[in-house]
Amino acid sequence: MGTQKITLAKGLNMGLRKAMEDDPKVLLMGEDVGKLGGVFRITDGLQKDFGEDRVIDSPLAESGIVGTAIGMALRGYRPVVEIQFDGFVYPAYDQIVCQVAKMHYRSKGRYKIPMVIRIPFGGGIGAVEHHSESPEAQFAHTPGLKVVACSNPIDGYWMIQQAIASDDPVIFLEPKRQYHADKAELDETATPEPLFSSRVVRQGSDVTVLAYGPTVKTALSAAEAAAGEGKSLEVIDLRTLSPLDMAPVLESVRRTGRAVITHEAHVNLGMGSEVAARITEECFYSLEAPVLRVGGFDTPYPASRIEEDYLPDLDRVLDAVDRSLEF
């Protein structure tokens, strides 16, 4: 089997297909995931090949979608539900945090909830209200849920399969503006990294820059620009938000002495707060500067015409890097 260049959307589609081929208990549910193939075409062609019993077009009812999937998971299926847009997840929030997250604990381990909730998240697509949210911290704060975020086509292909194979419920975050943006070479014979692990994606020596999902590309662009000014940035893709894999992060910060974390979500009580706290606790005597955070402003997501002013970009990441180096 050779390699092929794929987008993130294609990688997710291929990963879902492989999981469905390998396990007849895997099924998909969501709004328009069948005949239409999903609003972003992630499930394109799957209903045609696997039938309407395994790729189910649901009503516009997120609470009902997730609630039905819970029952299926309890009966031995592995449902993968799609929340069409990040802002649509809140009608299902009660089901997710009160049932999905707690069923295994509530039953003293008797019941497992092997289900995946796919959520396209983040902005940058010029959408209207409720279509560009970043709700990851709300789920990472909930015990009983695993939360991961892919950032590139290769991770999309492998991570979705690993999430489906997990016996724990997984919130699977997909950066929607990356769906059709970049291509990467996929080797289906390769051995994937563990699902709940972070990864150094660019080595450096001056500042550690941490990102996940859509801001990984931003961080890499910032590192490239900084290199032209003689600054060496190490970039880490966190990949997993709950549990956090801090080992590569701590090793890096102990070498660089500086850390910047960026995400699209609000800075206030965002994932960066937890990461910064853990770095400070574990690397206090190695730090040369405070851990700095770069993210969305503490407002609702703005109208699309000004979203570029809201989203963390290369300049804002580099400004944080400069402030860190000035200490």
CSV table of C-alpha atoms in Angstrom, one decimal:
chain,number,residue,atom,x,y,z
A,1,MET,CA,0.0,0.0,0.0
A,2,GLY,CA,1.5,3.3,-1.1
A,3,THR,CA,1.1,6.8,0.3
A,4,GLN,CA,-1.3,9.5,-0.8
A,5,LYS,CA,-1.8,13.2,-0.2
A,6,ILE,CA,-4.9,14.0,1.8
A,7,THR,CA,-6.7,16.9,3.4
A,8,LEU,CA,-7.9,16.8,7.0
A,9,ALA,CA,-11.5,16.3,5.7
A,10,LYS,CA,-10.3,13.3,3.6
A,11,GLY,CA,-8.3,11.9,6.5
A,12,LEU,CA,-11.3,11.9,8.8
A,13,ASN,CA,-13.5,10.4,6.1
A,14,MET,CA,-10.9,7.6,5.5
A,15,GLY,CA,-10.5,7.0,9.2
A,16,LEU,CA,-14.3,6.7,9.7
A,17,ARG,CA,-14.5,4.3,6.8
A,18,LYS,CA,-11.7,2.2,8.1
A,19,ALA,CA,-13.3,2.0,11.6
A,20,MET,CA,-16.6,1.0,10.1
A,21,GLU,CA,-15.0,-1.7,8.0
A,22,ASP,CA,-13.1,-3.1,11.0
A,23,ASP,CA,-16.1,-3.2,13.4
A,24,PRO,CA,-19.7,-3.6,12.4
A,25,LYS,CA,-20.7,-2.1,15.7
A,26,VAL,CA,-19.5,1.3,14.7
A,27,LEU,CA,-22.2,3.6,13.4
A,28,LEU,CA,-22.6,7.3,12.6
A,29,MET,CA,-25.4,9.7,13.6
A,30,GLY,CA,-26.0,13.3,13.0
A,31,GLU,CA,-27.7,16.1,11.1
A,32,ASP,CA,-27.2,15.6,7.3
A,33,VAL,CA,-24.4,13.0,7.8
A,34,GLY,CA,-26.0,10.6,5.4
A,35,LYS,CA,-27.2,11.6,1.9
A,36,LEU,CA,-25.5,15.0,2.1
A,37,GLY,CA,-22.3,13.6,3.6
A,38,GLY,CA,-22.3,16.3,6.3
A,39,VAL,CA,-22.1,20.0,5.9
A,40,PHE,CA,-18.3,19.8,5.6
A,41,ARG,CA,-18.6,16.5,3.6
A,42,ILE,CA,-16.7,14.5,6.2
A,43,THR,CA,-19.0,11.6,5.9
A,44,ASP,CA,-19.4,11.8,2.2
A,45,GLY,CA,-20.1,8.4,0.5
A,46,LEU,CA,-20.4,6.5,3.8
A,47,GLN,CA,-24.2,6.0,3.8
A,48,LYS,CA,-24.1,4.8,0.2
A,49,ASP,CA,-21.5,2.2,1.1
A,50,PHE,CA,-22.6,1.1,4.6
A,51,GLY,CA,-26.4,1.8,4.4
A,52,GLU,CA,-28.9,3.9,6.3
A,53,ASP,CA,-28.8,1.6,9.4
A,54,ARG,CA,-25.2,2.5,10.0
A,55,VAL,CA,-25.1,6.1,8.8
A,56,ILE,CA,-28.2,7.7,10.2
A,57,ASP,CA,-29.6,11.1,9.3
A,58,SER,CA,-31.0,12.4,12.5
A,59,PRO,CA,-33.6,15.1,13.3
A,60,LEU,CA,-32.3,18.6,14.3
A,61,ALA,CA,-32.1,17.7,17.9
A,62,GLU,CA,-28.7,17.5,19.5
A,63,SER,CA,-30.0,16.3,22.9
A,64,GLY,CA,-31.8,13.5,21.1
A,65,ILE,CA,-28.8,12.6,19.0
A,66,VAL,CA,-26.5,12.2,22.0
A,67,GLY,CA,-29.2,10.6,24.2
A,68,THR,CA,-29.9,8.0,21.5
A,69,ALA,CA,-26.2,7.3,21.2
A,70,ILE,CA,-25.9,6.7,24.9
A,71,GLY,CA,-28.5,4.0,24.7
A,72,MET,CA,-26.7,2.4,21.7
A,73,ALA,CA,-23.3,2.5,23.6
A,74,LEU,CA,-24.9,0.8,26.6
A,75,ARG,CA,-26.1,-2.0,24.2
A,76,GLY,CA,-22.6,-2.6,22.8
A,77,TYR,CA,-22.5,-0.3,19.8
A,78,ARG,CA,-19.8,2.3,19.2
A,79,PRO,CA,-21.7,5.4,18.0
A,80,VAL,CA,-19.9,8.3,16.4
A,81,VAL,CA,-22.2,11.4,16.6
A,82,GLU,CA,-21.5,14.6,14.7
A,83,ILE,CA,-22.5,18.0,16.2
A,84,GLN,CA,-22.8,20.0,13.0
A,85,PHE,CA,-21.2,23.2,14.5
A,86,ASP,CA,-19.6,23.8,17.8
A,87,GLY,CA,-22.2,26.3,18.9
A,88,PHE,CA,-24.9,23.6,18.4
A,89,VAL,CA,-23.5,21.4,21.2
A,90,TYR,CA,-25.2,23.2,24.1
A,91,PRO,CA,-28.7,21.6,23.7
A,92,ALA,CA,-26.8,18.3,24.3
A,93,TYR,CA,-24.6,19.6,27.1
A,94,ASP,CA,-26.8,18.1,29.8
A,95,GLN,CA,-26.7,14.7,28.2
A,96,ILE,CA,-22.9,14.9,27.8
A,97,VAL,CA,-21.9,16.1,31.3
A,98,CYS,CA,-24.6,14.4,33.3
A,99,GLN,CA,-24.9,11.1,31.4
A,100,VAL,CA,-22.1,10.4,29.0
A,101,ALA,CA,-19.4,11.5,31.5
A,102,LYS,CA,-20.8,9.9,34.6
A,103,MET,CA,-22.4,6.6,33.5
A,104,HIS,CA,-19.2,4.5,34.0
A,105,TYR,CA,-18.5,6.0,37.4
A,106,ARG,CA,-22.2,5.8,38.4
A,107,SER,CA,-22.4,2.1,37.6
A,108,LYS,CA,-19.1,1.4,39.5
A,109,GLY,CA,-17.6,0.3,36.2
A,110,ARG,CA,-20.3,-2.1,35.1
A,111,TYR,CA,-21.2,0.0,32.0
A,112,LYS,CA,-18.9,1.6,29.4
A,113,ILE,CA,-19.8,4.4,27.1
A,114,PRO,CA,-17.6,3.8,24.0
A,115,MET,CA,-18.8,6.8,22.0
A,116,VAL,CA,-17.2,9.7,20.1
A,117,ILE,CA,-18.7,13.1,19.8
A,118,ARG,CA,-17.3,14.9,16.8
A,119,ILE,CA,-17.3,18.7,17.0
A,120,PRO,CA,-16.0,21.0,14.3
A,121,PHE,CA,-14.6,23.9,16.4
A,122,GLY,CA,-13.0,27.3,16.0
A,123,GLY,CA,-13.4,30.2,13.7
A,124,GLY,CA,-11.9,31.6,10.5
A,125,ILE,CA,-14.6,30.6,8.0
A,126,GLY,CA,-16.6,33.8,7.9
A,127,ALA,CA,-19.7,32.2,9.5
A,128,VAL,CA,-22.6,33.6,11.4
A,129,GLU,CA,-23.3,33.4,15.2
A,130,HIS,CA,-23.0,30.0,16.9
A,131,HIS,CA,-20.8,28.6,14.1
A,132,SER,CA,-17.3,29.6,15.4
A,133,GLU,CA,-17.1,28.6,19.1
A,134,SER,CA,-14.3,27.0,21.1
A,135,PRO,CA,-16.0,25.1,23.9
A,136,GLU,CA,-13.1,22.7,24.7
A,137,ALA,CA,-12.4,23.9,28.3
A,138,GLN,CA,-16.0,23.2,29.3
A,139,PHE,CA,-15.6,19.6,28.4
A,140,ALA,CA,-12.0,19.2,29.6
A,141,HIS,CA,-13.2,20.4,33.0
A,142,THR,CA,-15.7,17.5,33.2
A,143,PRO,CA,-14.3,14.3,34.8
A,144,GLY,CA,-15.2,11.2,32.8
A,145,LEU,CA,-14.7,12.8,29.4
A,146,LYS,CA,-11.6,12.4,27.2
A,147,VAL,CA,-11.0,15.5,25.0
A,148,VAL,CA,-8.7,15.5,22.0
A,149,ALA,CA,-8.0,17.9,19.1
A,150,CYS,CA,-6.4,17.0,15.8
A,151,SER,CA,-4.6,19.7,13.8
A,152,ASN,CA,-3.5,18.0,10.6
A,153,PRO,CA,-4.6,15.4,8.0
A,154,ILE,CA,-2.4,12.6,9.3
A,155,ASP,CA,-3.6,13.0,12.9
A,156,GLY,CA,-7.2,13.2,11.7
A,157,TYR,CA,-6.9,9.8,10.0
A,158,TRP,CA,-5.3,8.0,13.0
A,159,MET,CA,-6.9,9.8,15.9
A,160,ILE,CA,-10.5,9.3,14.9
A,161,GLN,CA,-9.9,5.6,14.7
A,162,GLN,CA,-8.2,5.5,18.0
A,163,ALA,CA,-11.0,7.5,19.6
A,164,ILE,CA,-13.6,5.1,18.2
A,165,ALA,CA,-11.6,2.1,19.6
A,166,SER,CA,-11.5,3.7,23.1
A,167,ASP,CA,-13.9,2.4,25.7
A,168,ASP,CA,-14.2,5.9,27.2
A,169,PRO,CA,-16.3,8.6,25.7
A,170,VAL,CA,-14.2,11.0,23.6
A,171,ILE,CA,-15.0,14.6,22.6
A,172,PHE,CA,-13.2,14.8,19.3
A,173,LEU,CA,-12.5,18.4,18.2
A,174,GLU,CA,-11.8,19.2,14.5
A,175,PRO,CA,-10.5,22.6,13.4
A,176,LYS,CA,-13.0,23.4,10.7
A,177,ARG,CA,-10.9,26.0,8.9
A,178,GLN,CA,-8.3,23.3,8.3
A,179,TYR,CA,-10.7,20.8,6.8
A,180,HIS,CA,-9.7,21.6,3.2
A,181,ALA,CA,-6.7,23.9,3.8
A,182,ASP,CA,-3.6,21.8,3.6
A,183,LYS,CA,-2.5,18.4,2.4
A,184,ALA,CA,-0.1,15.9,3.9
A,185,GLU,CA,1.3,12.6,2.9
A,186,LEU,CA,-0.5,9.6,4.5
A,187,ASP,CA,1.1,6.2,4.9
A,188,GLU,CA,-1.5,3.8,6.1
A,189,THR,CA,1.1,1.3,7.1
A,190,ALA,CA,2.8,3.6,9.6
A,191,THR,CA,2.4,3.1,13.4
A,192,PRO,CA,0.5,6.0,14.9
A,193,GLU,CA,1.4,7.7,18.1
A,194,PRO,CA,-0.8,7.0,21.2
A,195,LEU,CA,-4.0,9.0,21.2
A,196,PHE,CA,-3.5,10.8,24.5
A,197,SER,CA,-0.1,12.2,23.8
A,198,SER,CA,1.4,15.6,22.9
A,199,ARG,CA,4.1,16.0,20.3
A,200,VAL,CA,7.0,18.3,19.4
A,201,VAL,CA,6.3,19.5,15.8
A,202,ARG,CA,9.3,21.9,15.6
A,203,GLN,CA,12.4,21.9,17.6
A,204,GLY,CA,13.8,25.0,19.1
A,205,SER,CA,15.8,26.4,22.0
A,206,ASP,CA,14.6,29.9,23.0
A,207,VAL,CA,10.9,29.7,23.7
A,208,THR,CA,8.4,26.8,23.9
A,209,VAL,CA,5.2,27.6,22.0
A,210,LEU,CA,2.2,25.4,22.8
A,211,ALA,CA,-0.9,25.0,20.7
A,212,TYR,CA,-3.6,22.6,19.6
A,213,GLY,CA,-6.2,22.4,16.8
A,214,PRO,CA,-6.3,25.5,14.5
A,215,THR,CA,-3.5,27.4,16.3
A,216,VAL,CA,-0.8,24.8,15.6
A,217,LYS,CA,-0.5,26.2,12.1
A,218,THR,CA,-0.3,29.7,13.5
A,219,ALA,CA,2.4,28.7,16.0
A,220,LEU,CA,4.4,27.0,13.2
A,221,SER,CA,4.1,30.2,11.0
A,222,ALA,CA,5.3,32.3,14.0
A,223,ALA,CA,8.3,30.0,14.5
A,224,GLU,CA,9.2,30.3,10.8
A,225,ALA,CA,9.0,34.1,11.0
A,226,ALA,CA,11.0,34.2,14.3
A,227,ALA,CA,13.7,32.1,12.7
A,228,GLY,CA,14.3,35.0,10.3
A,229,GLU,CA,15.0,37.2,13.3
A,230,GLY,CA,17.4,34.8,14.9
A,231,LYS,CA,14.9,33.4,17.5
A,232,SER,CA,14.5,29.7,17.9
A,233,LEU,CA,10.9,28.6,18.9
A,234,GLU,CA,10.0,25.0,19.9
A,235,VAL,CA,6.4,24.2,18.9
A,236,ILE,CA,4.4,21.5,20.7
A,237,ASP,CA,1.0,20.3,19.5
A,238,LEU,CA,-0.8,19.3,22.6
A,239,ARG,CA,-3.3,17.0,20.7
A,240,THR,CA,-4.9,15.8,24.0
A,241,LEU,CA,-6.6,18.3,26.3
A,242,SER,CA,-8.0,15.8,28.8
A,243,PRO,CA,-5.9,14.1,29.9
A,244,LEU,CA,-3.1,16.5,29.3
A,245,ASP,CA,0.2,14.9,28.3
A,246,MET,CA,2.6,17.2,30.0
A,247,ALA,CA,5.9,15.2,29.8
A,248,PRO,CA,7.1,16.7,26.5
A,249,VAL,CA,5.9,20.2,27.6
A,250,LEU,CA,7.8,20.1,30.9
A,251,GLU,CA,11.0,18.7,29.2
A,252,SER,CA,10.9,21.5,26.7
A,253,VAL,CA,10.2,24.3,29.1
A,254,ARG,CA,13.0,23.1,31.4
A,255,ARG,CA,15.4,23.6,28.4
A,256,THR,CA,14.0,26.9,27.1
A,257,GLY,CA,12.9,28.5,30.3
A,258,ARG,CA,10.0,30.2,28.6
A,259,ALA,CA,6.5,29.2,27.4
A,260,VAL,CA,3.7,30.8,25.4
A,261,ILE,CA,0.4,29.0,24.8
A,262,THR,CA,-2.1,30.0,22.2
A,263,HIS,CA,-5.7,28.9,21.5
A,264,GLU,CA,-8.7,30.5,19.9
A,265,ALA,CA,-10.8,30.2,23.0
A,266,HIS,CA,-11.0,33.1,25.5
A,267,VAL,CA,-7.9,33.5,27.5
A,268,ASN,CA,-9.9,33.8,30.7
A,269,LEU,CA,-10.2,30.3,32.2
A,270,GLY,CA,-9.2,28.7,28.9
A,271,MET,CA,-7.0,25.6,28.5
A,272,GLY,CA,-4.0,27.9,28.7
A,273,SER,CA,-4.7,28.6,32.3
A,274,GLU,CA,-4.4,25.0,33.3
A,275,VAL,CA,-1.3,24.4,31.2
A,276,ALA,CA,0.3,27.6,32.6
A,277,ALA,CA,-0.5,26.5,36.2
A,278,ARG,CA,1.0,23.0,35.7
A,279,ILE,CA,4.2,24.5,34.1
A,280,THR,CA,4.6,26.9,37.0
A,281,GLU,CA,4.1,24.1,39.5
A,282,GLU,CA,6.6,21.7,37.8
A,283,CYS,CA,9.1,24.1,36.3
A,284,PHE,CA,9.2,27.0,38.7
A,285,TYR,CA,13.0,27.1,39.1
A,286,SER,CA,13.6,26.7,35.4
A,287,LEU,CA,11.4,29.6,34.3
A,288,GLU,CA,13.1,32.8,33.1
A,289,ALA,CA,9.7,34.5,32.5
A,290,PRO,CA,6.0,34.1,33.3
A,291,VAL,CA,4.0,31.7,31.1
A,292,LEU,CA,2.1,33.9,28.7
A,293,ARG,CA,-1.2,33.2,27.0
A,294,VAL,CA,-2.5,34.3,23.6
A,295,GLY,CA,-6.1,33.7,22.8
A,296,GLY,CA,-9.5,35.1,22.0
A,297,PHE,CA,-10.7,38.2,23.8
A,298,ASP,CA,-13.2,38.0,26.6
A,299,THR,CA,-16.2,38.7,24.4
A,300,PRO,CA,-18.7,36.6,22.5
A,301,TYR,CA,-17.3,35.5,19.1
A,302,PRO,CA,-17.6,38.6,16.8
A,303,ALA,CA,-19.3,39.1,13.5
A,304,SER,CA,-17.3,37.5,10.7
A,305,ARG,CA,-16.2,40.8,9.2
A,306,ILE,CA,-14.0,41.4,12.2
A,307,GLU,CA,-13.1,37.9,13.2
A,308,GLU,CA,-9.5,38.3,12.0
A,309,ASP,CA,-9.0,41.0,14.7
A,310,TYR,CA,-10.3,38.5,17.3
A,311,LEU,CA,-8.4,35.4,16.4
A,312,PRO,CA,-4.8,35.0,17.7
A,313,ASP,CA,-2.5,35.4,14.7
A,314,LEU,CA,1.2,35.3,13.9
A,315,ASP,CA,1.8,38.9,15.1
A,316,ARG,CA,0.1,38.3,18.5
A,317,VAL,CA,2.1,35.1,19.1
A,318,LEU,CA,5.3,36.8,18.2
A,319,ASP,CA,4.5,39.8,20.5
A,320,ALA,CA,4.1,37.3,23.4
A,321,VAL,CA,7.4,35.7,22.4
A,322,ASP,CA,9.1,39.1,22.5
A,323,ARG,CA,7.6,39.9,25.8
A,324,SER,CA,8.8,36.6,27.2
A,325,LEU,CA,12.3,37.1,25.9
A,326,GLU,CA,12.5,40.6,27.4
A,327,PHE,CA,12.3,39.3,31.0
